[in-house]
Amino acid sequence: MRYTRCKELFGDDFVKLQKAKVLILGVGGVGSYVLDCLYRSGVSDITIVDFDTFDVSNQNRQIGSEFVGESKVDVFAKLYPSITTINAQIDTQWVEEFDFAPYDIVVDAQDTTKVKIALAKKCYKKLIMSVGSAKRYDASKIEVATIWKTHGDALARKIRNELKKAKFDRNFLVVFSPEEDRCKGSGSFVGVTGSFGLMICSEVVKRVLRG
C-alpha cells in the first residue's frame, strides 16, 4: 500500500527506483529534501554523508531540525530506517579516498566549493550538483542545466572558471537559480531550498528511469 500511487505512475519501471543506489552528500536545507523525496518515491538504497549537528538556526529550512544538538545522520537514521549513514567530514581528501563506484547517482548538496570541484573531476558521470539556493525567494526561477550552461549564479561561475583552469571540459548536471541575491549574509527560504531538493529528486528519478 505504501507505494501504490508510485507504482501507478511509474508502472513496471518502479522496480528501477527500488534498485537504484543513490549517494547524498550533505543533508541540510537541500539534501534533506532530496532524501525525503527519494525515500517516499521508493528508492530504498540511499546513503547519506554529513558531519554536522542540528542547530536552532536550521529550523527555518531543514527536515529533522527540531532535534537541536543531535547528529544529522543519527536523526535521519531514525526517520528513514532503511538508509545507510556515514558520519564524516566531506573534504577534498575524503572525496579522493572514497569509493563512488557502487553508486548509480551522486547528489552534491554540500556547500564547499573545493569539494564540489573535486567531485566533478572524480565522478562527473554520476553527479547532480546543487548550487546557490540561499538568498533567494522565487522558486519559479530554478533551472536545470549542465555546468557550462549555468548563468546568473556566482558559485556556478566560480566552479566553471576553476574547471576551465584545470582543463576539465566534461559535463555534469546542476540545479541552480539565476535569481539575484535578495540579501547579504546567509538568509534562506525553505520555499527555494526545499524546491532545489525536490528538483534534484526529480532529476534523479528521470535518470534512473531512463537507465
CSV table of N, CA, C and O in Angstrom, one decimal, residues 22-148:
chain,number,residue,atom,x,y,z
A,22,VAL,N,21.7,5.5,-4.5
A,22,VAL,CA,22.0,6.9,-4.6
A,22,VAL,C,22.8,7.4,-3.3
A,22,VAL,O,22.4,7.0,-2.2
A,23,LEU,N,23.8,8.2,-3.6
A,23,LEU,CA,24.6,8.8,-2.5
A,23,LEU,C,24.3,10.3,-2.4
A,23,LEU,O,24.3,11.0,-3.4
A,24,ILE,N,23.9,10.8,-1.2
A,24,ILE,CA,23.6,12.2,-1.0
A,24,ILE,C,24.7,12.8,-0.1
A,24,ILE,O,24.8,12.3,1.1
A,25,LEU,N,25.4,13.7,-0.6
A,25,LEU,CA,26.5,14.4,0.2
A,25,LEU,C,25.9,15.7,0.8
A,25,LEU,O,25.7,16.7,0.0
A,26,GLY,N,25.7,15.7,2.1
A,26,GLY,CA,25.1,16.9,2.7
A,26,GLY,C,23.6,16.8,2.8
A,26,GLY,O,22.9,16.6,1.8
A,27,VAL,N,23.1,16.8,4.1
A,27,VAL,CA,21.6,16.6,4.2
A,27,VAL,C,21.1,17.8,5.0
A,27,VAL,O,20.4,17.7,6.0
A,28,GLY,N,21.4,19.0,4.5
A,28,GLY,CA,20.9,20.3,5.1
A,28,GLY,C,19.6,20.7,4.4
A,28,GLY,O,18.7,19.9,4.1
A,29,GLY,N,19.5,22.0,4.1
A,29,GLY,CA,18.3,22.6,3.5
A,29,GLY,C,17.9,22.1,2.2
A,29,GLY,O,16.7,22.0,1.8
A,30,VAL,N,18.9,21.6,1.4
A,30,VAL,CA,18.6,21.0,0.1
A,30,VAL,C,18.6,19.5,0.2
A,30,VAL,O,17.7,18.8,-0.2
A,31,GLY,N,19.7,18.9,0.8
A,31,GLY,CA,19.9,17.5,0.8
A,31,GLY,C,18.8,16.7,1.6
A,31,GLY,O,18.4,15.6,1.3
A,32,SER,N,18.3,17.4,2.7
A,32,SER,CA,17.2,16.7,3.5
A,32,SER,C,16.0,16.5,2.7
A,32,SER,O,15.3,15.5,2.8
A,33,TYR,N,15.7,17.4,1.7
A,33,TYR,CA,14.5,17.3,0.9
A,33,TYR,C,14.8,16.3,-0.2
A,33,TYR,O,13.8,15.6,-0.7
A,34,VAL,N,16.0,16.2,-0.7
A,34,VAL,CA,16.3,15.1,-1.7
A,34,VAL,C,16.1,13.8,-1.0
A,34,VAL,O,15.4,12.9,-1.6
A,35,LEU,N,16.6,13.6,0.2
A,35,LEU,CA,16.4,12.4,0.9
A,35,LEU,C,14.9,12.0,1.1
A,35,LEU,O,14.5,10.9,0.8
A,36,ASP,N,14.2,12.9,1.6
A,36,ASP,CA,12.8,12.7,1.9
A,36,ASP,C,12.0,12.3,0.6
A,36,ASP,O,11.2,11.4,0.6
A,37,CYS,N,12.3,13.0,-0.5
A,37,CYS,CA,11.6,12.8,-1.7
A,37,CYS,C,11.9,11.4,-2.3
A,37,CYS,O,11.1,10.7,-2.7
A,38,LEU,N,13.2,11.1,-2.3
A,38,LEU,CA,13.6,9.8,-2.8
A,38,LEU,C,13.1,8.6,-2.0
A,38,LEU,O,12.6,7.6,-2.5
A,39,TYR,N,13.1,8.8,-0.7
A,39,TYR,CA,12.6,7.8,0.2
A,39,TYR,C,11.1,7.5,0.0
A,39,TYR,O,10.7,6.4,0.0
A,40,ARG,N,10.4,8.6,-0.2
A,40,ARG,CA,8.9,8.5,-0.4
A,40,ARG,C,8.6,7.9,-1.7
A,40,ARG,O,7.5,7.5,-2.0
A,41,SER,N,9.6,8.0,-2.7
A,41,SER,CA,9.3,7.6,-4.1
A,41,SER,C,9.7,6.2,-4.3
A,41,SER,O,9.6,5.7,-5.5
A,42,GLY,N,10.2,5.5,-3.3
A,42,GLY,CA,10.5,4.1,-3.5
A,42,GLY,C,12.0,3.7,-3.6
A,42,GLY,O,12.3,2.5,-3.8
A,43,VAL,N,12.9,4.7,-3.6
A,43,VAL,CA,14.3,4.4,-3.6
A,43,VAL,C,14.7,3.9,-2.3
A,43,VAL,O,14.7,4.6,-1.3
A,44,SER,N,15.2,2.6,-2.2
A,44,SER,CA,15.4,2.0,-0.9
A,44,SER,C,16.9,2.0,-0.6
A,44,SER,O,17.3,1.8,0.6
A,45,ASP,N,17.8,2.1,-1.5
A,45,ASP,CA,19.2,2.1,-1.3
A,45,ASP,C,19.8,3.5,-1.3
A,45,ASP,O,20.3,3.9,-2.4
A,46,ILE,N,19.7,4.2,-0.2
A,46,ILE,CA,20.1,5.6,-0.1
A,46,ILE,C,21.2,5.7,0.9
A,46,ILE,O,21.0,5.2,2.1
A,47,THR,N,22.3,6.3,0.6
A,47,THR,CA,23.4,6.5,1.6
A,47,THR,C,23.5,8.0,1.7
A,47,THR,O,23.6,8.8,0.7
A,48,ILE,N,23.6,8.5,3.0
A,48,ILE,CA,23.8,9.9,3.2
A,48,ILE,C,25.1,10.1,4.0
A,48,ILE,O,25.6,9.3,4.8
A,49,VAL,N,25.8,11.3,3.7
A,49,VAL,CA,27.0,11.6,4.3
A,49,VAL,C,26.9,13.0,4.9
A,49,VAL,O,26.6,14.0,4.2
A,50,ASP,N,27.2,13.2,6.2
A,50,ASP,CA,27.2,14.5,6.8
A,50,ASP,C,27.9,14.4,8.1
A,50,ASP,O,28.0,13.3,8.7
A,51,PHE,N,28.4,15.6,8.6
A,51,PHE,CA,29.2,15.6,9.9
A,51,PHE,C,28.5,16.5,10.9
A,51,PHE,O,28.9,16.4,12.1
A,52,ASP,N,27.5,17.3,10.5
A,52,ASP,CA,27.0,18.3,11.3
A,52,ASP,C,26.0,17.8,12.3
A,52,ASP,O,25.4,16.7,12.2
A,53,THR,N,25.7,18.7,13.3
A,53,THR,CA,24.6,18.5,14.2
A,53,THR,C,23.6,19.6,13.9
A,53,THR,O,23.9,20.6,13.3
A,54,PHE,N,22.3,19.4,14.3
A,54,PHE,CA,21.3,20.4,14.1
A,54,PHE,C,21.4,21.6,15.0
A,54,PHE,O,21.7,21.4,16.2
A,55,ASP,N,21.3,22.7,14.5
A,55,ASP,CA,21.3,24.0,15.2
A,55,ASP,C,19.9,24.6,15.1
A,55,ASP,O,19.2,24.4,14.1
A,56,VAL,N,19.6,25.4,16.1
A,56,VAL,CA,18.3,26.1,16.1
A,56,VAL,C,18.1,27.0,14.8
A,56,VAL,O,17.0,27.1,14.3
A,57,SER,N,19.2,27.5,14.3
A,57,SER,CA,19.1,28.3,13.1
A,57,SER,C,18.8,27.5,11.9
A,57,SER,O,18.4,28.1,10.8
A,58,ASN,N,18.8,26.2,11.9
A,58,ASN,CA,18.4,25.3,10.8
A,58,ASN,C,16.9,25.2,10.7
A,58,ASN,O,16.4,24.7,9.7
A,59,GLN,N,16.2,25.6,11.7
A,59,GLN,CA,14.7,25.2,11.8
A,59,GLN,C,13.9,26.0,10.8
A,59,GLN,O,12.7,25.6,10.6
A,60,ASN,N,14.4,26.9,10.1
A,60,ASN,CA,13.6,27.6,9.0
A,60,ASN,C,13.6,26.8,7.7
A,60,ASN,O,12.8,27.1,6.8
A,61,ARG,N,14.4,25.7,7.6
A,61,ARG,CA,14.5,25.1,6.3
A,61,ARG,C,14.9,23.7,6.2
A,61,ARG,O,14.9,23.1,5.2
A,62,GLN,N,15.3,23.0,7.3
A,62,GLN,CA,15.8,21.7,7.3
A,62,GLN,C,14.9,20.7,7.9
A,62,GLN,O,14.4,20.9,9.1
A,63,ILE,N,14.6,19.6,7.2
A,63,ILE,CA,13.9,18.5,7.8
A,63,ILE,C,14.7,17.9,9.0
A,63,ILE,O,15.9,17.7,8.9
A,64,GLY,N,14.0,17.6,10.1
A,64,GLY,CA,14.7,17.0,11.2
A,64,GLY,C,15.3,18.0,12.2
A,64,GLY,O,15.8,17.6,13.2
A,65,SER,N,15.2,19.3,11.9
A,65,SER,CA,15.9,20.3,12.7
A,65,SER,C,15.3,20.6,14.0
A,65,SER,O,15.8,21.4,14.8
A,66,GLU,N,14.2,19.9,14.4
A,66,GLU,CA,13.6,20.1,15.7
A,66,GLU,C,14.5,19.3,16.7
A,66,GLU,O,14.4,19.6,17.9
A,67,PHE,N,15.4,18.5,16.2
A,67,PHE,CA,16.3,17.7,17.1
A,67,PHE,C,17.6,18.5,17.3
A,67,PHE,O,18.7,18.0,16.9
A,68,VAL,N,17.5,19.6,17.9
A,68,VAL,CA,18.6,20.5,18.1
A,68,VAL,C,19.7,19.9,18.9
A,68,VAL,O,19.5,19.3,19.9
A,69,GLY,N,21.0,20.0,18.4
A,69,GLY,CA,22.1,19.4,19.1
A,69,GLY,C,22.4,18.0,18.7
A,69,GLY,O,23.5,17.4,19.0
A,70,GLU,N,21.5,17.3,18.0
A,70,GLU,CA,21.7,15.9,17.6
A,70,GLU,C,22.4,15.8,16.2
A,70,GLU,O,22.2,16.7,15.4
A,71,SER,N,23.1,14.7,16.0
A,71,SER,CA,23.8,14.5,14.8
A,71,SER,C,22.7,14.3,13.7
A,71,SER,O,21.7,13.6,13.8
A,72,LYS,N,23.0,14.9,12.5
A,72,LYS,CA,22.0,14.8,11.4
A,72,LYS,C,21.9,13.4,10.9
A,72,LYS,O,20.7,12.9,10.7
A,73,VAL,N,23.0,12.7,10.8
A,73,VAL,CA,22.9,11.3,10.3
A,73,VAL,C,22.2,10.4,11.3
A,73,VAL,O,21.4,9.5,10.9
A,74,ASP,N,22.3,10.6,12.6
A,74,ASP,CA,21.7,9.8,13.6
A,74,ASP,C,20.2,10.1,13.5
A,74,ASP,O,19.4,9.2,13.7
A,75,VAL,N,19.8,11.3,13.4
A,75,VAL,CA,18.3,11.7,13.3
A,75,VAL,C,17.7,11.1,12.1
A,75,VAL,O,16.6,10.4,12.1
A,76,PHE,N,18.4,11.2,10.9
A,76,PHE,CA,17.8,10.6,9.7
A,76,PHE,C,17.8,9.1,9.7
A,76,PHE,O,16.9,8.5,9.1
A,77,ALA,N,18.7,8.5,10.4
A,77,ALA,CA,18.7,7.0,10.5
A,77,ALA,C,17.4,6.6,11.2
A,77,ALA,O,16.9,5.5,11.0
A,78,LYS,N,16.9,7.4,12.1
A,78,LYS,CA,15.6,7.1,12.8
A,78,LYS,C,14.4,7.4,12.0
A,78,LYS,O,13.4,6.7,11.9
A,79,LEU,N,14.5,8.6,11.3
A,79,LEU,CA,13.3,9.0,10.5
A,79,LEU,C,13.2,8.2,9.2
A,79,LEU,O,12.0,8.0,8.7
A,80,TYR,N,14.3,7.7,8.7
A,80,TYR,CA,14.3,6.9,7.4
A,80,TYR,C,15.0,5.6,7.6
A,80,TYR,O,16.2,5.5,7.3
A,81,PRO,N,14.4,4.6,8.3
A,81,PRO,CA,15.1,3.5,8.8
A,81,PRO,C,15.9,2.6,7.9
A,81,PRO,O,16.9,2.0,8.3
A,82,SER,N,15.6,2.6,6.6
A,82,SER,CA,16.3,1.7,5.7
A,82,SER,C,17.6,2.3,5.1
A,82,SER,O,18.3,1.7,4.3
A,83,ILE,N,17.9,3.6,5.3
A,83,ILE,CA,19.0,4.3,4.7
A,83,ILE,C,20.3,3.9,5.4
A,83,ILE,O,20.4,3.4,6.5
A,84,THR,N,21.4,4.1,4.7
A,84,THR,CA,22.8,3.9,5.2
A,84,THR,C,23.3,5.3,5.5
A,84,THR,O,23.2,6.2,4.7
A,85,THR,N,24.0,5.4,6.7
A,85,THR,CA,24.5,6.7,7.1
A,85,THR,C,26.0,6.7,7.3
A,85,THR,O,26.6,5.7,7.7
A,86,ILE,N,26.7,7.8,6.9
A,86,ILE,CA,28.1,7.9,7.1
A,86,ILE,C,28.3,9.3,7.8
A,86,ILE,O,28.0,10.3,7.2
A,87,ASN,N,28.8,9.2,9.0
A,87,ASN,CA,29.1,10.4,9.7
A,87,ASN,C,30.6,10.8,9.5
A,87,ASN,O,31.5,10.3,10.0
A,88,ALA,N,30.8,11.7,8.5
A,88,ALA,CA,32.1,12.1,8.1
A,88,ALA,C,32.2,13.5,7.6
A,88,ALA,O,31.2,14.0,7.0
A,89,GLN,N,33.3,14.2,7.8
A,89,GLN,CA,33.5,15.5,7.3
A,89,GLN,C,33.9,15.3,5.8
A,89,GLN,O,34.8,14.6,5.4
A,90,ILE,N,33.1,16.0,4.9
A,90,ILE,CA,33.4,15.9,3.5
A,90,ILE,C,34.3,17.0,3.1
A,90,ILE,O,34.0,18.1,3.0
A,91,ASP,N,35.6,16.6,2.8
A,91,ASP,CA,36.6,17.5,2.3
A,91,ASP,C,37.2,16.8,1.1
A,91,ASP,O,36.9,15.7,0.7
A,92,THR,N,38.2,17.5,0.5
A,92,THR,CA,38.8,17.0,-0.7
A,92,THR,C,39.5,15.7,-0.5
A,92,THR,O,39.5,14.8,-1.4
A,93,GLN,N,40.1,15.5,0.6
A,93,GLN,CA,40.8,14.2,0.9
A,93,GLN,C,39.8,13.1,1.0
A,93,GLN,O,40.0,12.0,0.5
A,94,TRP,N,38.6,13.4,1.6
A,94,TRP,CA,37.6,12.4,1.7
A,94,TRP,C,37.1,12.0,0.3
A,94,TRP,O,36.9,10.8,0.0
A,95,VAL,N,36.9,13.0,-0.6
A,95,VAL,CA,36.5,12.7,-1.9
A,95,VAL,C,37.5,11.9,-2.7
A,95,VAL,O,37.2,10.9,-3.4
A,96,GLU,N,38.8,12.2,-2.5
A,96,GLU,CA,39.9,11.4,-3.1
A,96,GLU,C,39.9,10.0,-2.7
A,96,GLU,O,40.1,9.1,-3.5
A,97,GLU,N,39.6,9.7,-1.4
A,97,GLU,CA,39.7,8.4,-0.9
A,97,GLU,C,38.4,7.6,-1.0
A,97,GLU,O,38.5,6.3,-0.9
A,98,PHE,N,37.3,8.2,-1.2
A,98,PHE,CA,36.0,7.5,-1.1
A,98,PHE,C,35.8,6.7,-2.4
A,98,PHE,O,36.1,7.2,-3.5
A,99,ASP,N,35.2,5.6,-2.3
A,99,ASP,CA,34.8,4.8,-3.5
A,99,ASP,C,33.4,5.1,-3.9
A,99,ASP,O,32.4,4.7,-3.3
A,100,PHE,N,33.3,5.7,-5.0
A,100,PHE,CA,32.0,6.1,-5.6
A,100,PHE,C,31.4,5.0,-6.5
A,100,PHE,O,30.3,5.1,-7.0
A,101,ALA,N,32.2,4.0,-6.8
A,101,ALA,CA,31.8,3.0,-7.8
A,101,ALA,C,30.5,2.3,-7.5
A,101,ALA,O,29.7,2.0,-8.5
A,102,PRO,N,30.1,2.0,-6.3
A,102,PRO,CA,28.9,1.3,-6.0
A,102,PRO,C,27.6,2.1,-6.3
A,102,PRO,O,26.5,1.5,-6.4
A,103,TYR,N,27.7,3.4,-6.5
A,103,TYR,CA,26.5,4.2,-6.6
A,103,TYR,C,26.2,4.6,-8.0
A,103,TYR,O,27.0,4.8,-8.9
A,104,ASP,N,24.9,4.6,-8.3
A,104,ASP,CA,24.4,5.0,-9.6
A,104,ASP,C,24.4,6.5,-9.8
A,104,ASP,O,24.7,7.0,-10.9
A,105,ILE,N,24.0,7.2,-8.8
A,105,ILE,CA,23.9,8.6,-8.8
A,105,ILE,C,24.5,9.2,-7.5
A,105,ILE,O,24.3,8.7,-6.4
A,106,VAL,N,25.3,10.3,-7.7
A,106,VAL,CA,25.8,11.1,-6.6
A,106,VAL,C,25.2,12.5,-6.6
A,106,VAL,O,25.3,13.2,-7.5
A,107,VAL,N,24.6,12.8,-5.5
A,107,VAL,CA,24.0,14.1,-5.3
A,107,VAL,C,24.9,15.0,-4.4
A,107,VAL,O,25.2,14.6,-3.3
A,108,ASP,N,25.3,16.1,-4.9
A,108,ASP,CA,26.2,17.0,-4.2
A,108,ASP,C,25.3,18.1,-3.6
A,108,ASP,O,25.0,19.1,-4.4
A,109,ALA,N,25.0,18.1,-2.4
A,109,ALA,CA,24.2,19.1,-1.7
A,109,ALA,C,24.9,19.8,-0.6
A,109,ALA,O,24.3,20.3,0.3
A,110,GLN,N,26.3,19.7,-0.6
A,110,GLN,CA,27.1,20.3,0.4
A,110,GLN,C,27.6,21.6,-0.2
A,110,GLN,O,27.4,21.9,-1.4
A,111,ASP,N,28.2,22.5,0.7
A,111,ASP,CA,28.5,23.9,0.3
A,111,ASP,C,29.9,24.3,0.0
A,111,ASP,O,30.1,25.4,-0.4
A,112,THR,N,30.8,23.3,0.1
A,112,THR,CA,32.2,23.7,0.0
A,112,THR,C,32.7,23.7,-1.5
A,112,THR,O,32.6,22.6,-2.2
A,113,THR,N,33.2,24.8,-2.0
A,113,THR,CA,33.5,24.9,-3.4
A,113,THR,C,34.6,23.9,-3.9
A,113,THR,O,34.5,23.3,-4.9
A,114,LYS,N,35.6,23.8,-3.1
A,114,LYS,CA,36.7,22.9,-3.4
A,114,LYS,C,36.2,21.5,-3.5
A,114,LYS,O,36.7,20.7,-4.4
A,115,VAL,N,35.3,21.1,-2.6
A,115,VAL,CA,34.8,19.8,-2.7
A,115,VAL,C,33.9,19.6,-3.9
A,115,VAL,O,34.0,18.5,-4.6
A,116,LYS,N,33.2,20.6,-4.3
A,116,LYS,CA,32.4,20.5,-5.5
A,116,LYS,C,33.2,20.2,-6.7
A,116,LYS,O,32.9,19.4,-7.6
A,117,ILE,N,34.3,20.9,-6.8
A,117,ILE,CA,35.3,20.8,-7.9
A,117,ILE,C,35.9,19.4,-7.9
A,117,ILE,O,36.0,18.8,-9.0
A,118,ALA,N,36.3,18.9,-6.7
A,118,ALA,CA,36.9,17.6,-6.6
A,118,ALA,C,35.9,16.5,-7.0
A,118,ALA,O,36.2,15.6,-7.7
A,119,LEU,N,34.6,16.7,-6.6
A,119,LEU,CA,33.6,15.7,-7.0
A,119,LEU,C,33.4,15.7,-8.5
A,119,LEU,O,33.2,14.7,-9.1
A,120,ALA,N,33.3,16.9,-9.1
A,120,ALA,CA,33.2,17.0,-10.6
A,120,ALA,C,34.3,16.2,-11.3
A,120,ALA,O,34.0,15.5,-12.3
A,121,LYS,N,35.5,16.4,-10.9
A,121,LYS,CA,36.6,15.7,-11.5
A,121,LYS,C,36.5,14.2,-11.3
A,121,LYS,O,36.9,13.5,-12.2
A,122,LYS,N,36.1,13.8,-10.2
A,122,LYS,CA,36.1,12.3,-9.9
A,122,LYS,C,34.9,11.6,-10.4
A,122,LYS,O,35.0,10.4,-10.8
A,123,CYS,N,33.7,12.1,-10.3
A,123,CYS,CA,32.5,11.3,-10.6
A,123,CYS,C,31.5,12.1,-11.4
A,123,CYS,O,30.3,12.0,-11.2
A,124,TYR,N,31.9,12.9,-12.4
A,124,TYR,CA,31.0,13.8,-13.2
A,124,TYR,C,29.9,13.0,-13.9
A,124,TYR,O,28.8,13.5,-14.0
A,125,LYS,N,30.2,11.7,-14.3
A,125,LYS,CA,29.2,11.0,-15.0
A,125,LYS,C,28.0,10.7,-14.1
A,125,LYS,O,26.9,10.5,-14.6
A,126,LYS,N,28.2,10.6,-12.8
A,126,LYS,CA,27.1,10.2,-11.9
A,126,LYS,C,26.5,11.4,-11.1
A,126,LYS,O,25.6,11.3,-10.4
A,127,LEU,N,27.1,12.6,-11.3
A,127,LEU,CA,26.9,13.7,-10.5
A,127,LEU,C,25.7,14.6,-10.8
A,127,LEU,O,25.5,14.9,-12.0
A,128,ILE,N,24.9,15.0,-9.8
A,128,ILE,CA,23.9,16.0,-9.9
A,128,ILE,C,24.2,17.0,-8.8
A,128,ILE,O,24.2,16.6,-7.6
A,129,MET,N,24.5,18.2,-9.1
A,129,MET,CA,25.1,19.2,-8.1
A,129,MET,C,24.1,20.3,-7.9
A,129,MET,O,23.4,20.8,-8.8
A,130,SER,N,24.0,20.8,-6.6
A,130,SER,CA,23.2,21.9,-6.2
A,130,SER,C,24.1,23.1,-6.0
A,130,SER,O,25.2,23.0,-5.3
A,131,VAL,N,23.7,24.3,-6.5
A,131,VAL,CA,24.5,25.5,-6.2
A,131,VAL,C,23.5,26.6,-5.9
A,131,VAL,O,22.4,26.7,-6.5
A,132,GLY,N,23.9,27.6,-5.1
A,132,GLY,CA,23.2,28.8,-4.9
A,132,GLY,C,21.7,28.8,-4.6
A,132,GLY,O,21.0,29.5,-5.2
A,133,SER,N,21.3,28.1,-3.5
A,133,SER,CA,19.9,28.1,-3.1
A,133,SER,C,19.6,29.2,-2.1
A,133,SER,O,18.4,29.5,-1.9
A,134,ALA,N,20.6,29.7,-1.4
A,134,ALA,CA,20.4,30.7,-0.4
A,134,ALA,C,20.2,32.1,-1.0
A,134,ALA,O,20.4,32.3,-2.2
A,135,LYS,N,19.7,33.0,-0.2
A,135,LYS,CA,19.5,34.4,-0.6
A,135,LYS,C,18.4,34.7,-1.6
A,135,LYS,O,18.4,35.7,-2.3
A,136,ARG,N,17.6,33.7,-1.9
A,136,ARG,CA,16.6,33.8,-2.9
A,136,ARG,C,15.2,33.4,-2.3
A,136,ARG,O,15.1,32.6,-1.4
A,137,TYR,N,14.1,33.9,-3.0
A,137,TYR,CA,12.8,33.5,-2.5
A,137,TYR,C,11.8,33.2,-3.7
A,137,TYR,O,10.6,33.0,-3.4
A,138,ASP,N,12.3,33.2,-4.9
A,138,ASP,CA,11.4,32.9,-6.0
A,138,ASP,C,11.7,31.5,-6.6
A,138,ASP,O,12.6,31.4,-7.4
A,139,ALA,N,11.0,30.5,-6.2
A,139,ALA,CA,11.3,29.1,-6.6
A,139,ALA,C,11.1,29.0,-8.1
A,139,ALA,O,11.6,28.0,-8.7
A,140,SER,N,10.3,29.8,-8.7
A,140,SER,CA,10.0,29.7,-10.2
A,140,SER,C,11.2,30.0,-11.0
A,140,SER,O,11.2,29.6,-12.2
A,141,LYS,N,12.3,30.5,-10.4
A,141,LYS,CA,13.5,30.8,-11.2
A,141,LYS,C,14.4,29.6,-11.3
A,141,LYS,O,15.4,29.7,-12.0
A,142,ILE,N,14.2,28.6,-10.5
A,142,ILE,CA,15.1,27.4,-10.5
A,142,ILE,C,15.2,26.8,-11.9
A,142,ILE,O,14.2,26.6,-12.6
A,143,GLU,N,16.4,26.5,-12.3
A,143,GLU,CA,16.7,25.8,-13.6
A,143,GLU,C,17.6,24.6,-13.4
A,143,GLU,O,18.3,24.4,-12.4
A,144,VAL,N,17.6,23.8,-14.4
A,144,VAL,CA,18.5,22.6,-14.5
A,144,VAL,C,19.3,22.7,-15.8
A,144,VAL,O,18.7,22.9,-16.9
A,145,ALA,N,20.6,22.6,-15.7
A,145,ALA,CA,21.4,22.6,-16.9
A,145,ALA,C,22.8,22.0,-16.7
A,145,ALA,O,23.1,21.7,-15.5
A,146,THR,N,23.5,21.8,-17.7
A,146,THR,CA,24.9,21.3,-17.5
A,146,THR,C,25.7,22.5,-16.9
A,146,THR,O,25.3,23.7,-17.0
A,147,ILE,N,26.8,22.2,-16.2
A,147,ILE,CA,27.6,23.2,-15.6
A,147,ILE,C,28.0,24.3,-16.6
A,147,ILE,O,28.0,25.5,-16.2
A,148,TRP,N,28.2,24.0,-17.8
A,148,TRP,CA,28.6,25.0,-18.8
A,148,TRP,C,27.5,25.9,-19.3
A,148,TRP,O,27.8,27.0,-19.9
